[in-house]
Each structure stands twice: as C-alpha cells, then as structure tokens.
Coordinates of C-alpha atoms in Angstrom, one line a residue:
M1 CA 122.0 133.8 109.3
T2 CA 120.2 130.6 110.0
R3 CA 120.2 127.7 107.0
H4 CA 117.3 125.4 106.9
F5 CA 117.1 122.3 105.0
L6 CA 113.5 122.2 103.3
T7 CA 114.3 121.3 99.7
D8 CA 117.3 119.7 98.2
L9 CA 118.2 123.1 96.8
D10 CA 118.5 124.7 99.7
L11 CA 122.1 123.6 99.1
S12 CA 124.3 124.7 96.7
P13 CA 126.4 122.0 94.6
A14 CA 129.2 122.5 96.8
E15 CA 127.4 122.7 99.8
Q16 CA 125.8 119.1 99.0
A17 CA 129.1 117.9 98.6
E18 CA 130.0 119.6 101.6
V19 CA 127.6 117.4 103.3
L20 CA 128.3 114.4 101.8
D21 CA 131.7 114.9 102.3
L22 CA 131.1 115.2 106.4
A23 CA 128.5 112.1 105.9
A24 CA 131.5 109.7 104.9
A25 CA 133.9 111.3 107.3
M26 CA 131.0 110.6 110.2
K27 CA 130.7 107.2 109.1
A28 CA 134.1 106.8 109.5
D29 CA 134.5 108.3 112.7
R30 CA 130.7 107.7 114.2
Y31 CA 131.2 109.3 117.7
G32 CA 133.9 111.6 116.7
Y33 CA 131.5 114.9 116.4
R34 CA 130.0 116.7 119.6
T35 CA 127.6 118.9 117.8
Y36 CA 125.2 119.2 120.6
A37 CA 127.5 118.2 123.0
A38 CA 126.7 121.4 125.8
S39 CA 129.2 122.2 129.0
G40 CA 130.0 119.8 131.7
H41 CA 127.8 117.0 131.3
A42 CA 124.5 118.7 129.7
S43 CA 123.4 117.9 125.9
K44 CA 121.5 119.8 123.4
T45 CA 118.1 119.3 122.6
V46 CA 116.6 118.3 119.3
A47 CA 113.1 118.2 118.3
V48 CA 111.9 115.1 115.8
I49 CA 108.5 115.7 115.0
F50 CA 105.8 113.1 113.6
D51 CA 102.8 114.0 111.9
K52 CA 103.4 110.5 110.0
T53 CA 104.6 107.2 110.8
S54 CA 108.1 106.1 110.7
T55 CA 110.7 103.4 111.1
R56 CA 113.9 104.6 109.0
T57 CA 113.2 108.5 110.0
R58 CA 112.7 108.0 113.4
V59 CA 115.9 105.7 114.1
S60 CA 117.5 107.3 112.1
F61 CA 117.6 111.0 113.8
A62 CA 116.9 109.4 117.1
A63 CA 120.3 107.8 117.1
G64 CA 121.9 110.1 115.2
V65 CA 121.0 113.0 117.6
A66 CA 122.4 110.9 120.3
D67 CA 125.8 110.0 118.6
L68 CA 126.3 113.8 118.4
G69 CA 126.0 114.1 122.2
G70 CA 122.2 115.7 121.9
N71 CA 119.1 115.0 123.3
P72 CA 116.4 113.5 121.1
L73 CA 113.3 114.7 121.7
I74 CA 110.6 112.5 119.8
I75 CA 106.8 114.2 119.2
N76 CA 104.6 111.9 117.7
P77 CA 101.7 111.9 115.9
G78 CA 99.0 113.7 118.0
E79 CA 101.1 114.1 120.8
S80 CA 101.3 118.5 119.5
Q81 CA 99.1 121.5 119.3
I82 CA 101.3 122.2 115.8
G83 CA 98.4 123.5 113.2
H84 CA 95.1 122.8 115.3
K85 CA 95.3 124.6 118.4
E86 CA 98.3 126.5 118.1
S87 CA 99.3 128.2 114.7
V88 CA 103.2 126.8 113.3
A89 CA 104.4 129.9 114.1
D90 CA 103.6 130.6 117.4
T91 CA 105.1 126.8 117.9
A92 CA 108.4 127.9 115.9
R93 CA 108.7 130.9 118.2
V94 CA 108.2 128.0 121.2
L95 CA 110.1 125.6 120.5
E96 CA 113.3 127.9 119.4
R97 CA 113.7 128.8 122.8
M98 CA 113.8 125.6 124.2
V99 CA 115.6 123.7 121.1
H100 CA 118.4 123.7 119.3
T101 CA 117.3 122.0 115.8
I102 CA 114.1 121.4 115.0
V103 CA 113.3 117.9 112.4
W104 CA 109.5 117.8 111.3
R105 CA 107.9 115.0 109.1
T106 CA 104.8 116.4 107.7
Y107 CA 102.5 116.8 105.1
A108 CA 102.3 119.8 103.5
Q109 CA 105.3 122.1 102.9
A110 CA 103.8 125.0 103.6
G111 CA 104.1 124.3 107.2
L112 CA 107.5 123.8 107.1
E113 CA 108.2 126.7 105.3
E114 CA 106.4 128.8 108.2
M115 CA 108.4 127.0 110.8
A116 CA 111.7 127.9 109.0
R117 CA 110.8 131.9 108.8
F118 CA 110.2 132.0 112.3
S119 CA 112.5 129.6 113.5
S120 CA 116.1 131.2 114.8
V121 CA 117.3 127.6 114.7
P122 CA 117.8 125.3 112.0
V123 CA 114.6 123.7 110.6
I124 CA 114.8 120.0 108.3
N125 CA 112.3 118.3 106.3
A126 CA 112.3 114.7 107.5
L127 CA 110.1 114.2 104.4
S128 CA 107.0 116.5 103.2
D129 CA 104.0 115.9 100.4
D130 CA 106.4 117.4 98.3
Y131 CA 109.9 116.8 98.9
H132 CA 112.4 113.7 100.4
P133 CA 115.8 115.7 100.7
C134 CA 116.8 113.6 104.0
Q135 CA 116.6 110.4 102.0
L136 CA 118.3 112.0 98.6
L137 CA 121.5 113.0 101.0
A138 CA 121.6 109.3 102.1
D139 CA 121.3 108.0 98.6
L140 CA 123.8 110.2 96.8
L141 CA 126.2 108.9 99.2
T142 CA 125.4 105.5 99.0
V143 CA 126.0 106.1 95.0
R144 CA 129.2 107.8 96.1
E145 CA 130.5 104.6 98.0
H146 CA 129.5 102.3 95.1
C147 CA 130.2 104.2 91.7
G148 CA 133.0 106.5 93.4
R149 CA 131.6 109.7 91.8
T150 CA 127.9 110.8 91.1
A151 CA 128.8 113.9 88.4
G152 CA 128.3 112.3 85.0
L153 CA 126.3 109.0 86.3
T154 CA 123.3 108.3 84.8
L155 CA 120.1 107.7 87.4
A156 CA 116.8 106.1 86.2
Y157 CA 113.6 106.5 88.8
L158 CA 110.9 104.8 88.1
G159 CA 107.1 104.7 89.2
D160 CA 105.0 107.4 90.8
A161 CA 106.8 110.2 89.0
A162 CA 104.5 113.0 90.5
N163 CA 105.6 112.0 94.2
N164 CA 107.8 113.6 96.5
M165 CA 110.8 111.1 95.8
A166 CA 110.6 112.2 92.0
N167 CA 110.8 115.8 92.8
S168 CA 113.8 115.0 95.0
Y169 CA 115.3 112.7 92.5
L170 CA 115.4 115.1 89.8
L171 CA 116.5 118.4 92.3
A172 CA 119.1 116.2 94.2
G173 CA 120.4 114.6 91.5
V174 CA 120.9 117.1 89.0
N175 CA 122.6 119.5 92.2
A176 CA 125.3 116.5 92.2
G177 CA 126.0 116.8 88.4
M178 CA 123.6 113.9 87.4
H179 CA 121.8 112.6 84.4
V180 CA 118.4 112.0 86.0
R181 CA 115.8 110.1 84.2
V182 CA 112.1 110.3 85.5
A183 CA 109.5 107.4 83.9
G184 CA 105.8 107.3 85.1
P185 CA 102.2 106.8 83.5
E186 CA 100.4 109.8 81.7
G187 CA 99.2 111.8 84.8
Y188 CA 101.4 110.9 87.0
L189 CA 104.2 113.3 86.4
P190 CA 106.3 116.0 87.9
D191 CA 105.1 119.2 88.0
E192 CA 106.5 121.6 85.3
A193 CA 108.1 124.0 88.1
I194 CA 110.3 120.9 89.6
V195 CA 111.3 119.9 86.5
A196 CA 112.0 123.8 85.5
A197 CA 114.0 124.1 88.2
A198 CA 116.0 121.2 87.8
R199 CA 117.1 121.9 84.4
E200 CA 118.1 125.1 85.6
R201 CA 119.9 123.8 88.0
A202 CA 121.0 121.5 86.0
Q203 CA 122.9 123.9 83.3
A204 CA 125.4 124.8 86.4
T205 CA 126.7 121.5 87.2
G206 CA 126.8 119.9 83.7
G207 CA 124.0 117.4 84.7
S208 CA 120.5 116.8 82.9
V209 CA 116.9 116.2 82.9
L210 CA 114.5 113.6 80.9
V211 CA 110.8 112.7 81.6
T212 CA 109.2 110.3 80.1
T213 CA 106.3 107.6 79.8
S214 CA 108.8 105.1 78.4
A215 CA 110.1 102.9 81.0
A216 CA 113.0 101.8 78.1
E217 CA 114.0 104.9 77.7
A218 CA 114.8 105.9 80.9
L219 CA 116.6 102.6 81.7
D220 CA 118.5 102.5 78.7
G221 CA 122.1 102.4 80.2
A222 CA 121.3 103.9 83.7
D223 CA 123.7 103.6 86.1
V224 CA 121.8 104.1 89.2
L225 CA 118.0 102.3 89.1
A226 CA 115.9 103.5 91.9
T227 CA 111.8 103.4 92.6
D228 CA 109.6 103.3 95.6
T229 CA 106.3 102.2 96.8
W230 CA 103.6 102.7 94.6
V231 CA 100.8 103.6 97.3
S232 CA 102.2 106.0 99.7
M233 CA 100.2 106.7 103.5
G234 CA 96.4 108.2 102.2
Q235 CA 96.5 106.0 99.2
E236 CA 95.9 102.5 100.3
D237 CA 92.3 102.4 98.9
E238 CA 93.2 102.8 95.4
K239 CA 96.3 100.3 95.7
A240 CA 94.4 98.0 93.0
D241 CA 94.5 100.7 90.5
R242 CA 97.7 102.0 91.1
A243 CA 99.3 98.8 91.0
E244 CA 97.5 98.0 87.3
V245 CA 98.9 101.6 86.1
F246 CA 102.4 101.5 87.4
R247 CA 103.2 97.7 86.6
P248 CA 105.0 98.3 83.2
Y249 CA 107.5 100.5 85.3
A250 CA 108.5 97.9 88.1
I251 CA 112.0 97.6 88.9
D252 CA 112.7 93.6 87.9
E253 CA 114.7 91.7 86.3
A254 CA 114.2 92.7 82.6
A255 CA 114.6 96.3 83.9
L256 CA 117.6 95.4 85.1
A257 CA 118.8 94.0 82.4
A258 CA 118.6 97.0 80.4
A259 CA 120.6 99.1 82.4
A260 CA 124.1 99.3 82.4
P261 CA 126.5 96.2 83.4
G262 CA 126.3 96.5 87.0
A263 CA 124.2 99.0 87.5
I264 CA 123.4 99.7 91.2
V265 CA 119.3 99.3 92.8
L266 CA 118.2 102.0 95.7
H267 CA 114.6 101.7 97.4
C268 CA 114.3 104.3 100.1
L269 CA 111.8 101.6 101.8
P270 CA 109.3 100.1 103.2
A271 CA 109.7 98.0 100.0
Y272 CA 106.7 95.8 98.1
R273 CA 108.4 92.9 96.7
G274 CA 106.5 92.1 93.4
Y275 CA 105.0 95.3 92.7
E276 CA 107.7 98.5 92.0
I277 CA 110.6 95.6 92.7
S278 CA 110.9 91.9 92.5
A279 CA 112.1 90.1 95.1
G280 CA 114.8 88.8 92.8
V281 CA 116.7 92.4 92.6
I282 CA 116.1 94.0 95.8
D283 CA 117.5 90.5 97.4
G284 CA 120.2 90.5 94.8
P285 CA 123.8 91.4 94.1
Q286 CA 123.1 94.7 92.5
S287 CA 120.6 95.8 94.8
V288 CA 122.4 98.5 97.8
V289 CA 119.4 99.5 99.7
W290 CA 120.6 98.6 103.1
D291 CA 123.8 100.5 103.0
E292 CA 121.3 103.4 101.8
A293 CA 118.8 102.6 104.7
E294 CA 121.9 103.0 106.9
N295 CA 123.5 105.8 105.4
R296 CA 120.2 108.0 106.4
L297 CA 121.7 107.7 109.7
H298 CA 125.1 109.3 108.5
A299 CA 123.6 112.0 106.0
Q300 CA 121.3 113.2 108.8
K301 CA 124.0 113.6 111.3
A302 CA 125.9 115.6 108.5
I303 CA 123.2 117.8 108.1
M304 CA 122.3 118.9 111.0
H305 CA 126.1 119.5 112.4
W306 CA 126.4 121.1 108.9
L307 CA 123.6 123.5 109.3
M308 CA 124.0 124.6 113.4
D309 CA 127.9 125.2 111.9
A310 CA 127.0 127.3 108.8
S311 CA 124.4 129.0 111.1
G312 CA 127.0 130.1 113.8
L313 CA 125.4 127.9 116.4
I314 CA 128.5 125.3 117.2
D315 CA 132.1 126.5 118.5
A316 CA 134.0 125.4 115.3
P317 CA 133.1 123.2 112.0
G318 CA 133.9 119.4 112.3
S319 CA 134.7 119.9 116.1
S320 CA 135.5 116.2 117.5
S321 CA 136.0 115.4 120.7

C-alpha cells in the first residue's frame, strides 16, 4: 500500500519517532542515503510542485532530493495545468508513471487528498491552507536536539491560532507526547474538529491540549515558544488590522520571561521583526530558528525515504551507499 504524508496524523506516534530518528541519522551522514539513485548512472525523479512561492520549502526539497541521489523536477506556479485545464486526478495518473514521489505546496487540502487517492507513488504535503506537516517534523527534530526529548515538554504557540501552523502544532505536538497550548484572539482559534483530533491522539501519547485567548496562560512555564507570521499569503490587505488584533500575542522579551528558564524559540519563517516576534528574541541566545530552518532539509529527506520504504518502492530500509 502506498503511504502518503498529507496531515501530521498520517504518522502514528511510533512512525513519527522513526522518521525523526532517521532525520537525525541523515543529518549526521548527509550523503549516505541513496533513496532515489537508480541502477547505473540514472536518478529517479521527484516532482516538486509549487502553487505558492517559497524559499525554505523549495531549497530544502530540491537539495534533499539531490542528496538522496534523485532529480528534483521543480514545477513553478502557473507552469502546470493542475486544476484548471486538467483535473487533479488525471494529473496524478500521469505523474505516477513518470516520477517516484510527488511533493505539492498548494492551497486546498482537498487537492492533495485527491492527488493521493489517484497516485501509486507517495504524495507529500509541502504546505496547504490547513496543515504544514513537513515544517513540524523539522520543528520536532529541533526540539529533540536542544531539549533532548519531546515527550512531556510544554509547547506554547501564540498568534493566529486558526492557521495551518497552529493546526499542525496541535496535531504533531501531541503525537510527540507534548503538552500543546495554543493562544490567539477570539475569532482566530482552531477549528473544533482539529482540537478534537488532537485531544484524541493525546490520550494515546500522554500529551495534552489547551486552547485559550490568554497569552499568559499559554506562556506560563512553557519549554518551547512558537509563532508564525500574522499576515499569510493573500492577507496583505489586512496587515494593519491583523497587527492590532494579534499584538498581545507577540513573542517578545516579556513573553520569553514568562516561559520556563532556558525555553527555546521557534519560528517557521519568514519573520517580521517587531510584529509577531521581537528582534531581540529571534536574534537572541534562546532562538533556534536557524537550526529549525536547516532541519527542513533533514526532516524532509527522512519523510521521503520513509514513505518510499513503507510503500515498498526501495530495496531496503536505510539503503546506504
């Protein structure tokens, strides 16, 4: 059966831990895994499709596929016919005959689900309007590196708690056994279905979920602080209004002081200093955002390899050169 990675809960807690272990191994031996190397001098191809602009996702997937011995086929916004001249289902039927993995950064989660339904090769969500699961693998790898574990730690996410990052922090965080607190203003809180799914998974992992409008409640003694831009793509016209609404949820020096001593700070980037995070925090000693950014490479290599192996599409797990 082909395995896909469309939401954070597509991995069980044990599988998530396997992927993170693999990411750490790949970071230690960057060129030791040849997932997409074919016989002779050939390279298998990975389609990396962008409906939205990108820096970290584009570079980390392109470099990661190359590190794994493959050929990244980058399809930029407007360069494919997906969803307008050709259905997602028909696109999947074509791509599965030509490439070995499909990575898609898009808008609607439904498109990714349709792509996966009609694809015999793994489909990876490189970001949708609802989830950003690849980012969370990188974040959890970073937490492991700096805190030694994920289980039992408290993670506080502040800001737009109705966006894809908040959703993925809830799901991936409890999947890793963390106590996840999400704080945002009224009208910008996560969907109840996401919260319910996170609470259900938390029962199996020992994690917990708190959704609140109180930044202080979320921050109190937290081991990990996280935030995201207040103005996502398509919301630029709302910048002034959103800045006013979200200002009490900024990760600044006062917020950091309310957290546990030595708490680490995450931001998926791009960051807007003086808005969701202060310059003093993101550029300060408790910020781990540059490790987090690098870990996109290692985490995404790991999920590509893991999916290919779980789908029976490579010869042996951890096939090294």
